[in-house]
Each structure stands twice: as C-alpha cells, then as structure tokens.
Amino acid sequence: SITPMKIRRFSIFTSAIGLVLLGLLAACGSSSRPEPPPIGEFKAQQAIKTLWTFKFASAEQLNQSLQIVNDHVALASADGTVAVVNTMDGKLSWKYALGMRLLSGAGFDGEKLAVISASNELVVLQDGKLLWRKRMKAQSYTNPLVAGDRVFVLLADRSVAAFDAGTGQPLWTQQRPGEPLVLKQ
C-alpha cells in the first residue's frame, strides 16, 4: 500500500532529479561555442566585367532552370517566346514565337527544347522549328526534362509521362495511386 511517507519520499526524489536535470541543462547551455577561424583577406586577381548581354522578353512568371549544354542555354518567356543563346558570345542561335502563353520554363538537351503551354500542350522544338505538340491530360507546372532522346513531364495529377523526343510518340506513363496533389509554388 502507498503511505503518505512513501509519497513524500517519491516527491522529494522526483524534485531532486528535476533539479539535477535542470542543472545539467543550464551547464550545457552556458558552454562557449567554438569560434570559426577568420576568413582572411581576399584580393581579386581579375576585375569582374560584363562579357555579353542578351535582351529577352520577361520570364519572371516562369520557373526557369537554365540548363547550359554544349555552350548553349535555352530560355522561355511567359508570352510564348523561346530562344537558344550561345553562352560564349551571347549571340542568338535561334528564336521561335509560339503564339501562346507558357506555364513552364524550357527543358533542353542541347538539341531539342520542350515547354508546357497554358493550354496543357507539351511543345517540342529543334533548330528554331516546331517538331511536335501533344495535349497533356493534366497541367504541368514544372519544366519538362529532355534527356536520352526522350521528353519527361511531371503532371499535376502526380503522373509522369515519357515521349519520344523526335516524334512525340507516347512511351509510357507512371501514375501514383491516391489523391492528386497540385503544387503550383
């Protein structure tokens, strides 16, 4: 049976343990943090200067991931203009006006450029020419991936679709089970 004496002893014991733990926490919190070594002085060996500039339509609304492949970078603007620029001299390699709003930045493998339009179309271009376009079953808010002569698209319904980059022929679709999750940010 539990007696008042046992309760008092237990109470004193738990209070003592609490004080010891509190003391340990205070000791840990008061220890000094290690100081990082000083970085030292930095002297630029070469002046930073602009090598080239390229004026392009506004792309602020798109998720741009600039992929540089073989000294070229692909750009996409929200108004539907896409371009490939030489990164060595800033000269335009080719440009194409799709005439439709875009939801994604450009996927690029050095040859083919892929974007997603606001009307759910996957559009693929090469050398300034439209290769093909294919309507998607759901919207996509991420840039297409162009790799290995394939175009991969992550759709808002949590499916991934793969297409032949040259012909647009659907190769496969992987659908995740469960409720669709849409992330636009």
Short mmCIF file of C-alpha atoms in Angstrom, two decimals:
data_model
loop_
_atom_site.label_atom_id
_atom_site.label_comp_id
_atom_site.label_asym_id
_atom_site.label_seq_id
_atom_site.Cartn_x
_atom_site.Cartn_y
_atom_site.Cartn_z
CA SER A 1 0.00 0.00 0.00
CA ILE A 2 1.07 3.58 -0.60
CA THR A 3 1.60 5.55 2.57
CA PRO A 4 1.97 9.33 2.96
CA MET A 5 5.63 8.77 3.84
CA LYS A 6 6.26 6.94 0.54
CA ILE A 7 4.51 9.73 -1.38
CA ARG A 8 6.68 12.35 0.38
CA ARG A 9 9.88 10.39 -0.38
CA PHE A 10 8.86 9.96 -4.02
CA SER A 11 8.08 13.68 -4.26
CA ILE A 12 11.48 14.61 -2.78
CA PHE A 13 13.21 12.12 -5.11
CA THR A 14 11.50 13.49 -8.25
CA SER A 15 12.25 17.06 -7.17
CA ALA A 16 15.93 16.17 -6.72
CA ILE A 17 16.07 14.52 -10.15
CA GLY A 18 14.39 17.58 -11.66
CA LEU A 19 16.98 19.90 -10.06
CA VAL A 20 19.86 17.74 -11.31
CA LEU A 21 18.45 17.74 -14.86
CA LEU A 22 17.87 21.49 -14.71
CA GLY A 23 21.47 21.98 -13.59
CA LEU A 24 22.75 19.81 -16.44
CA LEU A 25 20.71 21.75 -18.98
CA ALA A 26 21.96 25.06 -17.61
CA ALA A 27 25.56 23.80 -17.79
CA CYS A 28 25.11 22.69 -21.39
CA GLY A 29 23.54 25.99 -22.36
CA SER A 30 26.27 28.09 -20.81
CA SER A 31 29.21 26.41 -22.56
CA SER A 32 31.04 28.63 -25.01
CA ARG A 33 30.62 27.97 -28.69
CA PRO A 34 33.69 27.38 -30.82
CA GLU A 35 34.75 30.43 -32.79
CA PRO A 36 35.22 29.94 -36.54
CA PRO A 37 38.65 30.84 -37.84
CA PRO A 38 38.90 34.18 -39.64
CA ILE A 39 38.41 34.01 -43.41
CA GLY A 40 41.33 36.18 -44.27
CA GLU A 41 41.74 38.84 -46.87
CA PHE A 42 40.58 38.31 -50.45
CA LYS A 43 42.23 40.05 -53.35
CA ALA A 44 40.60 39.83 -56.77
CA GLN A 45 43.11 38.79 -59.38
CA GLN A 46 40.93 39.94 -62.23
CA ALA A 47 38.31 42.65 -62.48
CA ILE A 48 34.73 41.46 -62.92
CA LYS A 49 33.25 42.74 -66.15
CA THR A 50 30.27 42.01 -68.35
CA LEU A 51 31.23 39.78 -71.26
CA TRP A 52 27.92 39.99 -73.09
CA THR A 53 24.25 40.76 -72.61
CA PHE A 54 21.15 39.34 -74.22
CA LYS A 55 17.80 41.11 -74.16
CA PHE A 56 14.85 38.76 -73.85
CA ALA A 57 11.15 39.06 -73.09
CA SER A 58 10.06 38.90 -69.46
CA ALA A 59 10.41 35.46 -67.93
CA GLU A 60 9.68 36.42 -64.34
CA GLN A 61 6.48 34.36 -64.09
CA LEU A 62 8.10 31.10 -65.14
CA ASN A 63 10.14 28.63 -63.18
CA GLN A 64 13.41 28.90 -65.08
CA SER A 65 16.15 26.35 -64.62
CA LEU A 66 18.81 27.42 -67.06
CA GLN A 67 20.49 24.36 -68.49
CA ILE A 68 23.75 25.03 -70.28
CA VAL A 69 24.55 22.29 -72.77
CA ASN A 70 27.36 22.49 -75.35
CA ASP A 71 27.81 26.22 -74.63
CA HIS A 72 24.12 26.94 -75.28
CA VAL A 73 21.30 27.89 -72.93
CA ALA A 74 17.55 27.71 -73.57
CA LEU A 75 15.23 30.49 -72.43
CA ALA A 76 11.44 30.73 -72.35
CA SER A 77 9.18 33.68 -71.66
CA ALA A 78 5.63 33.67 -70.35
CA ASP A 79 4.37 35.17 -73.62
CA GLY A 80 5.47 32.06 -75.56
CA THR A 81 8.81 33.13 -76.99
CA VAL A 82 11.63 30.59 -76.71
CA ALA A 83 15.26 31.10 -77.62
CA VAL A 84 18.62 29.35 -77.57
CA VAL A 85 21.63 31.55 -76.88
CA ASN A 86 25.35 30.82 -77.22
CA THR A 87 26.90 31.31 -73.78
CA MET A 88 30.36 32.06 -75.16
CA ASP A 89 29.41 35.25 -77.01
CA GLY A 90 25.73 35.92 -76.15
CA LYS A 91 24.59 35.56 -79.76
CA LEU A 92 21.17 34.20 -80.57
CA SER A 93 21.34 30.70 -82.08
CA TRP A 94 17.61 30.59 -82.79
CA LYS A 95 14.32 32.02 -81.59
CA TYR A 96 10.69 30.95 -82.03
CA ALA A 97 7.43 32.67 -81.09
CA LEU A 98 4.86 30.01 -80.18
CA GLY A 99 1.98 32.48 -80.02
CA MET A 100 0.66 31.01 -76.76
CA ARG A 101 1.28 31.60 -73.07
CA LEU A 102 3.59 29.19 -71.27
CA LEU A 103 3.35 27.56 -67.85
CA SER A 104 6.91 26.25 -67.67
CA GLY A 105 10.45 27.19 -68.45
CA ALA A 106 12.39 25.29 -71.08
CA GLY A 107 13.75 21.77 -70.85
CA PHE A 108 16.81 21.47 -73.10
CA ASP A 109 19.32 18.79 -74.04
CA GLY A 110 21.49 20.82 -76.42
CA GLU A 111 19.34 19.98 -79.45
CA LYS A 112 15.67 19.82 -78.50
CA LEU A 113 13.76 22.35 -76.40
CA ALA A 114 10.49 21.47 -74.63
CA VAL A 115 7.94 23.69 -72.85
CA ILE A 116 4.42 23.37 -71.45
CA SER A 117 1.77 25.80 -72.70
CA ALA A 118 -1.05 27.30 -70.63
CA SER A 119 -3.45 25.15 -72.69
CA ASN A 120 -1.78 21.92 -71.45
CA GLU A 121 0.28 21.21 -74.54
CA LEU A 122 3.78 19.81 -74.49
CA VAL A 123 5.63 21.59 -77.30
CA VAL A 124 9.00 20.41 -78.65
CA LEU A 125 11.24 22.44 -80.98
CA GLN A 126 14.63 21.93 -82.61
CA ASP A 127 16.79 24.44 -84.51
CA GLY A 128 14.02 27.05 -84.48
CA LYS A 129 11.41 24.69 -85.93
CA LEU A 130 8.36 23.15 -84.30
CA LEU A 131 8.78 19.35 -84.16
CA TRP A 132 5.55 18.36 -82.47
CA ARG A 133 2.97 19.25 -79.84
CA LYS A 134 0.89 16.94 -77.70
CA ARG A 135 -2.03 17.71 -75.39
CA MET A 136 -1.48 16.53 -71.81
CA LYS A 137 -4.24 15.00 -69.68
CA ALA A 138 -3.38 17.33 -66.75
CA GLN A 139 -1.49 20.56 -66.25
CA SER A 140 2.22 20.65 -65.51
CA TYR A 141 3.95 23.37 -63.51
CA THR A 142 7.50 22.05 -63.77
CA ASN A 143 9.92 22.25 -66.66
CA PRO A 144 9.99 19.21 -68.94
CA LEU A 145 13.14 17.11 -68.82
CA VAL A 146 14.74 16.39 -72.18
CA ALA A 147 17.30 13.58 -71.98
CA GLY A 148 18.30 10.49 -73.94
CA ASP A 149 16.10 11.44 -76.93
CA ARG A 150 13.12 11.38 -74.56
CA VAL A 151 10.94 14.11 -73.03
CA PHE A 152 9.69 13.52 -69.48
CA VAL A 153 6.82 15.51 -67.98
CA LEU A 154 5.62 15.60 -64.37
CA LEU A 155 1.90 16.36 -64.37
CA ALA A 156 -0.22 17.90 -61.62
CA ASP A 157 -2.14 14.62 -61.15
CA ARG A 158 1.12 13.07 -59.87
CA SER A 159 1.79 11.12 -63.06
CA VAL A 160 4.99 11.11 -65.09
CA ALA A 161 4.81 10.70 -68.86
CA ALA A 162 7.63 9.91 -71.29
CA PHE A 163 7.60 10.72 -75.02
CA ASP A 164 9.95 10.09 -77.92
CA ALA A 165 11.66 13.48 -78.40
CA GLY A 166 11.76 13.19 -82.18
CA THR A 167 8.24 12.02 -82.93
CA GLY A 168 6.12 12.77 -79.83
CA GLN A 169 5.08 9.12 -79.60
CA PRO A 170 3.97 8.35 -76.02
CA LEU A 171 6.30 5.74 -74.50
CA TRP A 172 4.92 5.21 -71.00
CA THR A 173 3.02 6.84 -68.15
CA GLN A 174 3.55 6.17 -64.45
CA GLN A 175 0.56 7.05 -62.25
CA ARG A 176 0.85 7.24 -58.47
CA PRO A 177 -2.13 5.93 -56.51
CA GLY A 178 -4.07 8.23 -54.24
CA GLU A 179 -5.47 11.70 -54.39
CA PRO A 180 -3.84 14.12 -56.84
CA LEU A 181 -1.67 16.74 -55.18
CA VAL A 182 -1.14 20.00 -57.02
CA LEU A 183 1.77 22.26 -56.08
CA LYS A 184 1.99 25.49 -58.05
CA GLN A 185 4.63 27.23 -55.94
#
